[in-house]
Short mmCIF file of C-alpha atoms and ligand atoms in Angstrom, two decimals:
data_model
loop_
_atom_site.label_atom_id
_atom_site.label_comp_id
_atom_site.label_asym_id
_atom_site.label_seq_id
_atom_site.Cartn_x
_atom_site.Cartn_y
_atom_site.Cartn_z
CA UNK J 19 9.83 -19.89 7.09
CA UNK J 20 10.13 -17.13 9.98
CA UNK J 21 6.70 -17.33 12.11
CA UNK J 22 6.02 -15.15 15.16
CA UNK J 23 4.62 -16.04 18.74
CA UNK J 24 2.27 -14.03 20.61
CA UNK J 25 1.16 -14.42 24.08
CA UNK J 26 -1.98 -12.59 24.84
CA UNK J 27 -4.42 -10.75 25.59
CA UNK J 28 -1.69 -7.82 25.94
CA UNK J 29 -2.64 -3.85 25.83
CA UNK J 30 -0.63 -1.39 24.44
CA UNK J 31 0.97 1.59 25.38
CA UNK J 32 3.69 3.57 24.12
CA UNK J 33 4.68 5.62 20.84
CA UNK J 34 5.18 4.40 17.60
CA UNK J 35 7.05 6.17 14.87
CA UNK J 36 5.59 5.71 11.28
CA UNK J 37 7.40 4.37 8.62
CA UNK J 38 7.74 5.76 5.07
CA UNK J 39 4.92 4.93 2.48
CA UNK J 40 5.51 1.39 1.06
CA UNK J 41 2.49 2.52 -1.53
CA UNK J 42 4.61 5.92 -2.51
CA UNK J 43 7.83 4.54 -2.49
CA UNK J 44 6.81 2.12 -5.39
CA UNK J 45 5.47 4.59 -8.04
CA UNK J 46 8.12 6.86 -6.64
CA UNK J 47 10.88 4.26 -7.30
CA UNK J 48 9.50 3.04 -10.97
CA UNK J 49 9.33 6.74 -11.49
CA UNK J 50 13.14 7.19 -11.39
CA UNK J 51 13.62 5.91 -14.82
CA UNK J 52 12.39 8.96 -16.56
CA UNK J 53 15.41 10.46 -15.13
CA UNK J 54 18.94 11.06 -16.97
CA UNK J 55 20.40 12.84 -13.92
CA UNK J 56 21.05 10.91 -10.29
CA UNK J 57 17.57 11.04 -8.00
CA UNK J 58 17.94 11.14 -4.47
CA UNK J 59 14.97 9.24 -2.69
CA UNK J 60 14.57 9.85 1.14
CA UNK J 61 12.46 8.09 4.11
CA UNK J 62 11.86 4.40 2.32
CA UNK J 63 10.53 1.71 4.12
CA UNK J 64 12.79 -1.47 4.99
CA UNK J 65 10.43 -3.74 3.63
CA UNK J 66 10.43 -6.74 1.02
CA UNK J 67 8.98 -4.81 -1.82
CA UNK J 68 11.13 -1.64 -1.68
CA UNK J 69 13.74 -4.17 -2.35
CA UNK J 70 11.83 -5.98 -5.19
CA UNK J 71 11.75 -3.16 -6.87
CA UNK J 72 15.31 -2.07 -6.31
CA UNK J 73 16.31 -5.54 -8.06
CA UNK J 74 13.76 -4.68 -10.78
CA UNK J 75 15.32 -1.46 -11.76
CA UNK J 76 18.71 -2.72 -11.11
CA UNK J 77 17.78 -5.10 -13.85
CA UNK J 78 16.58 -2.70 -16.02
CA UNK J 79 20.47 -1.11 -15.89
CA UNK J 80 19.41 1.50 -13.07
CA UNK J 81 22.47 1.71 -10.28
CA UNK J 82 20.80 2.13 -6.88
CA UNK J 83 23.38 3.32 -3.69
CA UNK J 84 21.59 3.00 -0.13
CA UNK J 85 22.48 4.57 3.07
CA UNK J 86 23.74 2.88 5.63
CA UNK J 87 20.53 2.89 7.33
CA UNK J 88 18.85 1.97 4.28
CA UNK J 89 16.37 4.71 4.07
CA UNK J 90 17.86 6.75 1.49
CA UNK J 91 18.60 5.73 -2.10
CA UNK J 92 20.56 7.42 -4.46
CA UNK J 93 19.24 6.08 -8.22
CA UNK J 94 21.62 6.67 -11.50
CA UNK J 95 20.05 5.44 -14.48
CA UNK J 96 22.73 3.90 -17.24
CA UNK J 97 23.10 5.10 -20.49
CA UNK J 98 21.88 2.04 -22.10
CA UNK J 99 18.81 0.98 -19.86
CA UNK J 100 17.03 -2.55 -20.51
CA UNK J 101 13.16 -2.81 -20.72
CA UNK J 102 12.82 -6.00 -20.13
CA UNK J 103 11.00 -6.85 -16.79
CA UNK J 104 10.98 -10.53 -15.95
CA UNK J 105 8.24 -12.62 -14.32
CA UNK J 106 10.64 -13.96 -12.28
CA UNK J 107 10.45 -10.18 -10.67
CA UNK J 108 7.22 -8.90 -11.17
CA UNK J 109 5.23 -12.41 -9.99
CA UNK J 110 6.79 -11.35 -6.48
CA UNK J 111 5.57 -7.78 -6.18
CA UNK J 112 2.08 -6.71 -8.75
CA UNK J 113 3.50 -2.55 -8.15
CA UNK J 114 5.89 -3.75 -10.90
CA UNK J 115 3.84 -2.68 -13.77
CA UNK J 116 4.29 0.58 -12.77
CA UNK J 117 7.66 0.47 -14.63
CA UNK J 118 5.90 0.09 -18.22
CA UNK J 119 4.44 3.68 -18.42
CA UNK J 120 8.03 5.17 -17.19
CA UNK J 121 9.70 2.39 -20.01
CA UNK J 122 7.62 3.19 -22.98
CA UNK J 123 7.62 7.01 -22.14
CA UNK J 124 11.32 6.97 -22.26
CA UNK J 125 12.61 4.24 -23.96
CA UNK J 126 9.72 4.02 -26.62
CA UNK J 127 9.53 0.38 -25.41
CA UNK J 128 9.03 -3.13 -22.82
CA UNK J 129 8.55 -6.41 -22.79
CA UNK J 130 7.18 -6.35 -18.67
CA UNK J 131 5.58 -8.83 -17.37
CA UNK J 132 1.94 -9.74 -16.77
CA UNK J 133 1.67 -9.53 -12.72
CA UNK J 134 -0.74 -12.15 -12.00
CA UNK J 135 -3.14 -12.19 -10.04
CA UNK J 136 -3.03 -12.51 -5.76
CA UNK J 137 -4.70 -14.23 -3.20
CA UNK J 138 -7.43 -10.75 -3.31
CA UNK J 139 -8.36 -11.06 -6.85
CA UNK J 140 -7.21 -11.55 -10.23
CA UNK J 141 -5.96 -8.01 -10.33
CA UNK J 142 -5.71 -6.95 -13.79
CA UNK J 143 -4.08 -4.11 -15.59
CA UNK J 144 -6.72 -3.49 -18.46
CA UNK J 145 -6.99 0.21 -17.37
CA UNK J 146 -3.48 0.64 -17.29
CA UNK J 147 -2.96 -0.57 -20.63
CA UNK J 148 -6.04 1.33 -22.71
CA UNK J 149 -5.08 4.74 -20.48
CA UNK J 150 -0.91 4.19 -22.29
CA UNK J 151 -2.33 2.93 -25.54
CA UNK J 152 -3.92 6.84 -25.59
CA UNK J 153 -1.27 7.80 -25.43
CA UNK J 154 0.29 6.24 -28.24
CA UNK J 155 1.47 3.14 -26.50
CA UNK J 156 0.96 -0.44 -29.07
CA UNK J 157 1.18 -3.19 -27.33
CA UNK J 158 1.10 -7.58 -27.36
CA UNK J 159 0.26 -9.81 -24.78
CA UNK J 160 2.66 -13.28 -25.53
CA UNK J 161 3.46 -15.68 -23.20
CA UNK J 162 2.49 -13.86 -20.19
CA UNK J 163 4.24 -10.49 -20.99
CA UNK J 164 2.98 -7.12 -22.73
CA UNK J 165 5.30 -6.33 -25.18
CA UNK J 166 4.73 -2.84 -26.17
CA UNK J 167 6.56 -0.10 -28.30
CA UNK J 168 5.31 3.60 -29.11
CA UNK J 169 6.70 5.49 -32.21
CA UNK J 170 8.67 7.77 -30.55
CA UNK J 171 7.26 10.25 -27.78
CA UNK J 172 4.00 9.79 -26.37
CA UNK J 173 1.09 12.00 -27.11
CA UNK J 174 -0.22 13.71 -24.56
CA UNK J 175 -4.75 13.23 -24.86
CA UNK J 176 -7.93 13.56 -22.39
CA UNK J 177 -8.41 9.89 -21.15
CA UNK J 178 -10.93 9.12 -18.40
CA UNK J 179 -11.10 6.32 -16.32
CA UNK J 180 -13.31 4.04 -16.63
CA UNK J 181 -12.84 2.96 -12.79
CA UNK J 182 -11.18 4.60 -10.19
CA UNK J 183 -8.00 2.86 -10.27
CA UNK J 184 -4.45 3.90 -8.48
CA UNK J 185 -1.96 2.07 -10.09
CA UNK J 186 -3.40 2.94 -13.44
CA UNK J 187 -3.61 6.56 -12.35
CA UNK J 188 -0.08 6.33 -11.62
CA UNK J 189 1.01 4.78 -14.76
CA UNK J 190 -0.39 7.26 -16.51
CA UNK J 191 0.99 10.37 -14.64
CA UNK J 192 4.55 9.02 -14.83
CA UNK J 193 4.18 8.48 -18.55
CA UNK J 194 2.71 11.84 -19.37
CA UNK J 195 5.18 13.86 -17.95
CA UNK J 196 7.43 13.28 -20.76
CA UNK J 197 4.75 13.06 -23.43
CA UNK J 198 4.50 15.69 -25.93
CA UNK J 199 1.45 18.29 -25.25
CA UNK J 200 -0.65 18.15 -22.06
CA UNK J 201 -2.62 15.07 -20.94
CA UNK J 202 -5.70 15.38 -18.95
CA UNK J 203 -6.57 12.59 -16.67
CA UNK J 204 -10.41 11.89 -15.60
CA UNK J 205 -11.62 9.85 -12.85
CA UNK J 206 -8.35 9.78 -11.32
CA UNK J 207 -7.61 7.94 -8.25
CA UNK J 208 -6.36 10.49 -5.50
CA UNK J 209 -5.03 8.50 -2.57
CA UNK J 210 -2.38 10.50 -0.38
CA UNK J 211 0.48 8.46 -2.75
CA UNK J 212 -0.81 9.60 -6.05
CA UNK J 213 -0.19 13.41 -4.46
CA UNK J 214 3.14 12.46 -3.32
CA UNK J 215 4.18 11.14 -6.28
CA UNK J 216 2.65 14.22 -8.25
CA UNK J 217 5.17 16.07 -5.83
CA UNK J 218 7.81 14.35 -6.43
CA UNK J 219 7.34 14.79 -10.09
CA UNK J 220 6.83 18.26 -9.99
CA UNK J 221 10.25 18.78 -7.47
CA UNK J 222 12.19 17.41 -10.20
CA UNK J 223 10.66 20.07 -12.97
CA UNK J 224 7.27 17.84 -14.32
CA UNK J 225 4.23 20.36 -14.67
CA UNK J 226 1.11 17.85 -12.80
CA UNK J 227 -1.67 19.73 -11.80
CA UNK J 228 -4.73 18.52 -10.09
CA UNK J 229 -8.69 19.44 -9.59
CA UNK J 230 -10.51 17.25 -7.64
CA UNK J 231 -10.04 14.13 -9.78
CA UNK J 232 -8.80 15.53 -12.73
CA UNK J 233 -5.36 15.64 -13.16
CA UNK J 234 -3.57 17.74 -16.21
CA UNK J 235 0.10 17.03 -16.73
CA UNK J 236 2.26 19.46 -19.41
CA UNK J 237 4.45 17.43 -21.10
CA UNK J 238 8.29 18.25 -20.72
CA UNK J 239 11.01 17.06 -22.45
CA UNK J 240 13.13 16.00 -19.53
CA UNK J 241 12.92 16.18 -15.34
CA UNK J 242 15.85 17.26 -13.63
CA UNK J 243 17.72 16.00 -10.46
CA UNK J 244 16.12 15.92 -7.09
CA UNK J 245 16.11 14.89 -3.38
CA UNK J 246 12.63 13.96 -2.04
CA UNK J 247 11.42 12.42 1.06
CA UNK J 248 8.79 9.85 1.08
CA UNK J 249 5.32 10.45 2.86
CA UNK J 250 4.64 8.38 5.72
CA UNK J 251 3.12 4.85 5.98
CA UNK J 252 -0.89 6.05 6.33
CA UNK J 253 -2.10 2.38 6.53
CA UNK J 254 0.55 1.82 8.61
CA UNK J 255 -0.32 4.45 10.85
CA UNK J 256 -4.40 3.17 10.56
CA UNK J 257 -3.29 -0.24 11.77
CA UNK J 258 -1.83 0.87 14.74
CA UNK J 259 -4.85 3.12 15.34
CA UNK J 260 -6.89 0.24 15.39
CA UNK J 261 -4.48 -1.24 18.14
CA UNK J 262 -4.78 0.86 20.39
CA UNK J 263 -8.98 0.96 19.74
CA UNK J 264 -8.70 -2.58 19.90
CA UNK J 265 -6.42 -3.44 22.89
CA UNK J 266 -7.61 -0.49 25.67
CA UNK J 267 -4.14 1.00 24.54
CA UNK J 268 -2.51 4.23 24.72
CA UNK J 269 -0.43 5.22 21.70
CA UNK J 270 1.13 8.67 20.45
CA UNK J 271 1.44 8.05 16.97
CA UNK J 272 4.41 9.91 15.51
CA UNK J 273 5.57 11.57 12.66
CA UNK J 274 2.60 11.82 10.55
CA UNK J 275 0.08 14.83 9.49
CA UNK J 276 -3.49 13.41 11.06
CA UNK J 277 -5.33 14.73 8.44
CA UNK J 278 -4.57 11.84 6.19
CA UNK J 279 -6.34 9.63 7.94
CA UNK J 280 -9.05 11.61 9.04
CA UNK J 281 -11.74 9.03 8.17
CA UNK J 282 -10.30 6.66 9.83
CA UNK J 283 -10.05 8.52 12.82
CA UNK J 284 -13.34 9.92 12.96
CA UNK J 285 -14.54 5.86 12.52
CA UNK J 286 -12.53 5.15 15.40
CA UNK J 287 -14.16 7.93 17.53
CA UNK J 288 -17.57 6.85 16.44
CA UNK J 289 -16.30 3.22 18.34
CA UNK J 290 -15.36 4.83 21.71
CA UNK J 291 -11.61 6.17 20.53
CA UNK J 292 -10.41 8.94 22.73
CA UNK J 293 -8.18 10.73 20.15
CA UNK J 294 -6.45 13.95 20.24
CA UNK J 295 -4.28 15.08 17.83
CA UNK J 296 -1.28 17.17 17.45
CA UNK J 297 0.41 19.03 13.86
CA UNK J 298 2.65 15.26 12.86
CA UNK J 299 1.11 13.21 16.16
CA UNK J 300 -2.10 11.22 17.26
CA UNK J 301 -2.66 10.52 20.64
CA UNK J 302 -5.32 7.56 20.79
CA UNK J 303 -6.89 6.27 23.34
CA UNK J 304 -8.91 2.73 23.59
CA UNK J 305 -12.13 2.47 24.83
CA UNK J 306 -13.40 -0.03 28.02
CA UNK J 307 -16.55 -0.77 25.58
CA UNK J 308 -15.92 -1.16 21.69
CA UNK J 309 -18.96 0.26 20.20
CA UNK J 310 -20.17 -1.51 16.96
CA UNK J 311 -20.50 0.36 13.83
CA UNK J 312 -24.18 -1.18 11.67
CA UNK J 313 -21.88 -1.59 8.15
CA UNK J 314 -17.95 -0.43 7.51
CA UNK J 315 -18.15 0.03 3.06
CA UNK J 316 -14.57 0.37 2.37
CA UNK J 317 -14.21 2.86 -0.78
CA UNK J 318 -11.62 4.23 -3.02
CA UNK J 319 -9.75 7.82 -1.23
CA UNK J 320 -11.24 9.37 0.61
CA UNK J 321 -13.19 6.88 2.34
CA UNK J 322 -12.35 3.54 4.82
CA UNK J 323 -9.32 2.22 2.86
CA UNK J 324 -9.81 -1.46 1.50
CA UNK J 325 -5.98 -1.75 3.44
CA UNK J 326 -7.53 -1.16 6.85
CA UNK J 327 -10.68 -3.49 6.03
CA UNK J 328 -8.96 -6.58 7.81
CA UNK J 329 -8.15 -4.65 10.89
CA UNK J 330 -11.19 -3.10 11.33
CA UNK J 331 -12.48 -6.78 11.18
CA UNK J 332 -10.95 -7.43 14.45
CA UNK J 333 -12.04 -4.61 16.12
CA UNK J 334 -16.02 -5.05 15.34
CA UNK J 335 -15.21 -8.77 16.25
CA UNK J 336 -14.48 -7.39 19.79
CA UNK J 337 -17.33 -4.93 19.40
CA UNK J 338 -20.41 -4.76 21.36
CA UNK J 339 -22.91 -6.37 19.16
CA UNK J 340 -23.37 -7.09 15.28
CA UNK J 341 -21.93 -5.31 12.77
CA UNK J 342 -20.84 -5.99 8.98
CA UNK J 343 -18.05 -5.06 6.35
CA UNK J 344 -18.86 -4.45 3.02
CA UNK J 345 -15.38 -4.55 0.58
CA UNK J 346 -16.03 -2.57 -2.82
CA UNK J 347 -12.65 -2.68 -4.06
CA UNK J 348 -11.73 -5.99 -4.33
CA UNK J 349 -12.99 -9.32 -4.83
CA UNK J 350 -12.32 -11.75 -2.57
CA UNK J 351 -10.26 -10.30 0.30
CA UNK J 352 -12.39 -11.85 3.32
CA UNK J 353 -8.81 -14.34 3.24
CA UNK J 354 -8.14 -13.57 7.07
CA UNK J 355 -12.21 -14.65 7.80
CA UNK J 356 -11.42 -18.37 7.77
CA UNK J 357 -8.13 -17.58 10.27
CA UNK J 358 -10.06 -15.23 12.56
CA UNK J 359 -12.78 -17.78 12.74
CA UNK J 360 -10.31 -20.60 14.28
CA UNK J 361 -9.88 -17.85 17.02
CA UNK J 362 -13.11 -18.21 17.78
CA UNK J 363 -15.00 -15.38 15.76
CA UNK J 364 -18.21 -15.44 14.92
CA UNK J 365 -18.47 -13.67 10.98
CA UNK J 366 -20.84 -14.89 8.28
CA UNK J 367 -19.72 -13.55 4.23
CA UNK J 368 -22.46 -13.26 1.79
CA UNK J 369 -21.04 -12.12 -1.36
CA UNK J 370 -18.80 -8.90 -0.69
CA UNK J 371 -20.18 -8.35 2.85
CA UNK J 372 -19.33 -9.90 6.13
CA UNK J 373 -21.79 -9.63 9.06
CA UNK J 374 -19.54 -9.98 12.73
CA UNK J 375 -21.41 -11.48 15.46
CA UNK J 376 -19.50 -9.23 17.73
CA UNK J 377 -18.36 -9.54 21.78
CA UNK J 378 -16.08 -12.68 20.77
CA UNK J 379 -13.28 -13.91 23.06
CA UNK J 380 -10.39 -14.91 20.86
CA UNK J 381 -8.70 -17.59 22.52
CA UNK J 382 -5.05 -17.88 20.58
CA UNK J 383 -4.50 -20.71 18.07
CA UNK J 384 -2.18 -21.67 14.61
CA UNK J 385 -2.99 -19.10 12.11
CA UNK J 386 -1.47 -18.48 8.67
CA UNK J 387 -1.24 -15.48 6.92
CA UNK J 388 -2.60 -14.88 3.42
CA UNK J 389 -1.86 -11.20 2.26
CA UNK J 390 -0.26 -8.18 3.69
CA UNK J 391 -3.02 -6.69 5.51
CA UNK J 392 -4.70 -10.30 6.57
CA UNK J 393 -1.48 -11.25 8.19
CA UNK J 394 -1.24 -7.95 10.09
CA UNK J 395 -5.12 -8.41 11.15
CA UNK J 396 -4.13 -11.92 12.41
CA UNK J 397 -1.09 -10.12 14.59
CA UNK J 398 -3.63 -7.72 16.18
CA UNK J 399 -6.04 -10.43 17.26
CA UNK J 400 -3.55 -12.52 18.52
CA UNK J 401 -2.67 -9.59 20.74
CA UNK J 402 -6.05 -9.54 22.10
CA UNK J 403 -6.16 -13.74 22.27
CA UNK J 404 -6.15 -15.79 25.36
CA UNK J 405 -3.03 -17.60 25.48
CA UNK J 406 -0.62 -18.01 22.87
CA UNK J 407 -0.71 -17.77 19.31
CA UNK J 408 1.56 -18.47 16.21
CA UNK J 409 1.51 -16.82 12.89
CA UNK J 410 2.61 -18.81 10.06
CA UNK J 411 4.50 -17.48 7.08
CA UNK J 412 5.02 -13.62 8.13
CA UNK J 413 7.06 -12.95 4.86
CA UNK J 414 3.72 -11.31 3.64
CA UNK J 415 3.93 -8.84 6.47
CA UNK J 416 7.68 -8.63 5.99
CA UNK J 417 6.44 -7.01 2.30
CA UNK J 418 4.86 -3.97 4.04
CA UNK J 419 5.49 -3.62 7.95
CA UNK J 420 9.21 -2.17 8.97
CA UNK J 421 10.48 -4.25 11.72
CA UNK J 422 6.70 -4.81 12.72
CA UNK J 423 7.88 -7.32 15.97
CA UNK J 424 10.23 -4.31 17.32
CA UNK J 425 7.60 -1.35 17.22
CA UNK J 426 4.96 -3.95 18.73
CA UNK J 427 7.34 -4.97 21.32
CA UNK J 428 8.13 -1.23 22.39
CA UNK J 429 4.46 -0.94 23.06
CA UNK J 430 4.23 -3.96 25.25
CA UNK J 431 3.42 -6.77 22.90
CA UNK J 432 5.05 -10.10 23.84
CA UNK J 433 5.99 -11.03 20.42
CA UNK J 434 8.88 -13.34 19.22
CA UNK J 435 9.86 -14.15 15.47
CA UNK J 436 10.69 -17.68 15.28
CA UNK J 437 13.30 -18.50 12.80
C1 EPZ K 516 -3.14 -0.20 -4.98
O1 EPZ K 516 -3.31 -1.38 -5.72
C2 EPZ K 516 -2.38 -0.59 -3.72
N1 EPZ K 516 -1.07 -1.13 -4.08
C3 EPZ K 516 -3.18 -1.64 -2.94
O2 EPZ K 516 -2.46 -1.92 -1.74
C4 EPZ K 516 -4.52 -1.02 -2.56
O3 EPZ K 516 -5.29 -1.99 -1.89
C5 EPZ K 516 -5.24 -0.58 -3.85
O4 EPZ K 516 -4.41 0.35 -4.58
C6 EPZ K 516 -6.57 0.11 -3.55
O5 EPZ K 516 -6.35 1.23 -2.76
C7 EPZ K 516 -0.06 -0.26 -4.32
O6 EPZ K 516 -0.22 0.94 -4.24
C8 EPZ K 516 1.26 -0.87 -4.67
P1 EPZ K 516 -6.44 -0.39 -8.01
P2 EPZ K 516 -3.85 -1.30 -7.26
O7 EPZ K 516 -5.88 -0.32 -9.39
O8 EPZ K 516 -3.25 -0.11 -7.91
C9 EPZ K 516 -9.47 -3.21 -10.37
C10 EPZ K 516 -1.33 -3.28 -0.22
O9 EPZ K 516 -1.73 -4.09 0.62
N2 EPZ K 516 -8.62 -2.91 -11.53
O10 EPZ K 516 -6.94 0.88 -7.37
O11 EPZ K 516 -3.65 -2.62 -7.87
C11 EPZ K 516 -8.70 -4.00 -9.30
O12 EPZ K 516 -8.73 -5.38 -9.57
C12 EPZ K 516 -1.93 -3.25 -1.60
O13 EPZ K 516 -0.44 -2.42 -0.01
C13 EPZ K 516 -9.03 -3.36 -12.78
O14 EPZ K 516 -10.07 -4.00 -12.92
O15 EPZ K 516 -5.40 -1.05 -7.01
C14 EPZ K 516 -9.43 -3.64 -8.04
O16 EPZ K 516 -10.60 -4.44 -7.94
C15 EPZ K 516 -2.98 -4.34 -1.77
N3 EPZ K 516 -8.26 -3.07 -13.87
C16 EPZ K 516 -9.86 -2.20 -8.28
O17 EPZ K 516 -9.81 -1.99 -9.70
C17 EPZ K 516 -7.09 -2.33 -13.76
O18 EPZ K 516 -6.43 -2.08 -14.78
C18 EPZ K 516 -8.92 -1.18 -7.62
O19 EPZ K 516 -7.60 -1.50 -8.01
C19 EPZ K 516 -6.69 -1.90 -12.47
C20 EPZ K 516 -7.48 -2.17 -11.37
#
């Protein structure tokens, strides 16, 4: 298994050019079975679960045809689709249920696979699955899959969410844009990737309409073809924010609209940032002094995404004085705690909240990566570590970070993959 090697303490200077939106690309990909006519999907991420979920479709009878640069895929459902998602599939990536609201909708039925749970929490889909079964969706769990079937179209009906939930809020705005009548949506989720997949929707003839967190969606009976481009990589974007806070850096962030991650920003001010920003750039500046912030609550869109939580760890680890983390969303994502504690940090978890002693020198160690957004956390303090560090199984970052090693190396990072 590929690991990486970083020597630090390294700053950072440069620009970095976002990626496209692993979080839109999925709902956008799972999307593209509603559609009879080719879809043309621009800007994807090279990452590990774009191409999970290009084998899932494939297996579902979908014929995907990438670029040569791999950012564009052209998707041409079959006239005889499957709907049968394996666990063999869906175990590897949990954004696979979002093809059983596209599967009933269209094909009036799935057998898809339970995701299981992750090393954040036991993840379950119960929202997703009372939200379709309003809309006429029956369904079994047996042997670790739902197997569901609908008697013909869905019905469009006014379903509120119990919790704010964005895959379930996706499921459900995929499936009701084929449904008959209009659906109504309450309590929706509205993170930056439920809008862009709302827009991609809508380019292709789908009639989604939102109001704060209401979202009403007019039923039509097919979409047509389109070309869309995918928004870019926000937490992306955050994380390297955060470098830049973290490591006295100097970064112009590129190619995307600021105002996406305006909370994130305005945190990062409150700790010293010096940011400017431009109509698709950011131009951040670290501060000598990291200024502590007395409790970071990470909330559902718009507030301090539960994506950045493990980066922002870091930085209040390097802050001046205490601070602590409080993580709403899920239940037990302190995994990178344990890791950033072998680098000498000084954090104490009581229930959901972490309280950072602060002013810590990381001297660099053996660390091993957990999720996605741990691992990444682990790759920015070993940028600010004495010495050298290694970072064990970095096939969770491969799942989210484009070519992660090459944009941190183009900013001064001295970073190797070892095979
Ligand atoms: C999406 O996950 C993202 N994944 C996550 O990013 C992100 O952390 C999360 O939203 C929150 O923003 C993708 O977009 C592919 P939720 P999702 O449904 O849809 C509970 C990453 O690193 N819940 O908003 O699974 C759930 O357990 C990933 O890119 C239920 O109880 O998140 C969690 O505690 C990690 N029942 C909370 O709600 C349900 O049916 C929010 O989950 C659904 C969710």
């Amino acid at each position: 298994m590929d690991k990486f090697l970083i020597d630090g303490p390294c700053r950072v200077k440069g620009k970095v050019l976002i990626s496209g939106s692993k979080n839109a690309s999925l709902p956008i990909l799972a999307a593209t079975l509603l559609f009879d006519q080719p879809v043309i999907i621009k800007n994807l991420p090279r990452v590990r679960d774009i191409n999970t979920m290009f084998n899932l479709i494939k297996s579902l009878g979908s014929k995907v045809i990438l670029s040569k640069d791999k950012k564009t895929a052209k998707i041409i459902n079959s006239k005889n689709m499957k709907t049968f998602a394996s666990y063999s599939l869906v175990k590897t990536m949990r954004g696979s249920i979002l093809v059983l609201g596209p599967l009933v909708a269209k094909y009036f039925k799935s057998k898809t696979s339970l995701p299981g749970g992750c090393l954040i929490g036991a993840r379950p889909v119960n929202y997703h699955l009372e939200a379709l079964k309003k809309l006429g969706m029956n369904y079994e769990i047996k042997d670790g899959y739902i197997i569901a079937k609908s008697k013909g179209r869905l019905d469009g009906k006014i379903i509120k969410f119990p919790k704010i939930s964005v895959g379930a809020t996706e499921n459900s705005i995929i499936a009701g844009c084929i449904a008959k009548g209009t659906t109504i949506l309450k309590n929706c989720a509205i993170e930056p990737e439920i809008k862009d997949l709302s827009n991609f929707l809508n380019s292709a003839g789908a009639k989604i309409k939102w109001s704060g967190r209401t979202c009403t969606i007019k039923g039509v009976n097919s979409l047509n073809q389109t070309e869309y481009s995918v928004m870019p990589d926000r937490i992306e974007a955050g994380t390297f924010c955060v470098a830049a806070t973290l490591a006295r850096g100097n970064l112009e962030i590129q190619n995307l609209n600021p105002k996406i991650i305006k909370t994130e920003l305005n945190l990062l001010k409150k700790v010293g940032a010096k940011i400017r920003i431009e109509k698709n750039k950011i131009f951040i500046k670290g501060p000598d002094k990291i200024k502590s912030i007395k409790n970071i609550n990470t909330k559902a869109f718009p507030g301090i995404p539960t994506d950045l939580q493990a980066q922002l760890m870091v930085l209040m680890c390097k802050a001046v004085g205490k601070s602590s983390i409080t993580e709403s969303i899920f239940e037990n994502r302190f995994m990178h705690v344990a890791e950033l504690q072998r680098l000498g940090a000084k954090i104490k978890i009581k229930n959901n909240r972490a309280t950072i002693e602060g002013n810590t020198k990381f001297i660099g160690a053996e660390l091993m990566s957990s999720d996605l957004r741990a691992s990444v956390a682990l790759v920015l303090a070993a940028i600010v570590s004495h010495g050298k560090s290694y970072i064990n199984r970095i096939y969770h970052l491969d799942r989210g970070y484009e070519m992660i090693e090459n944009k941190l190396k183009k900013i001064g990072v001295k970073i190797k993959r070892l095979k």
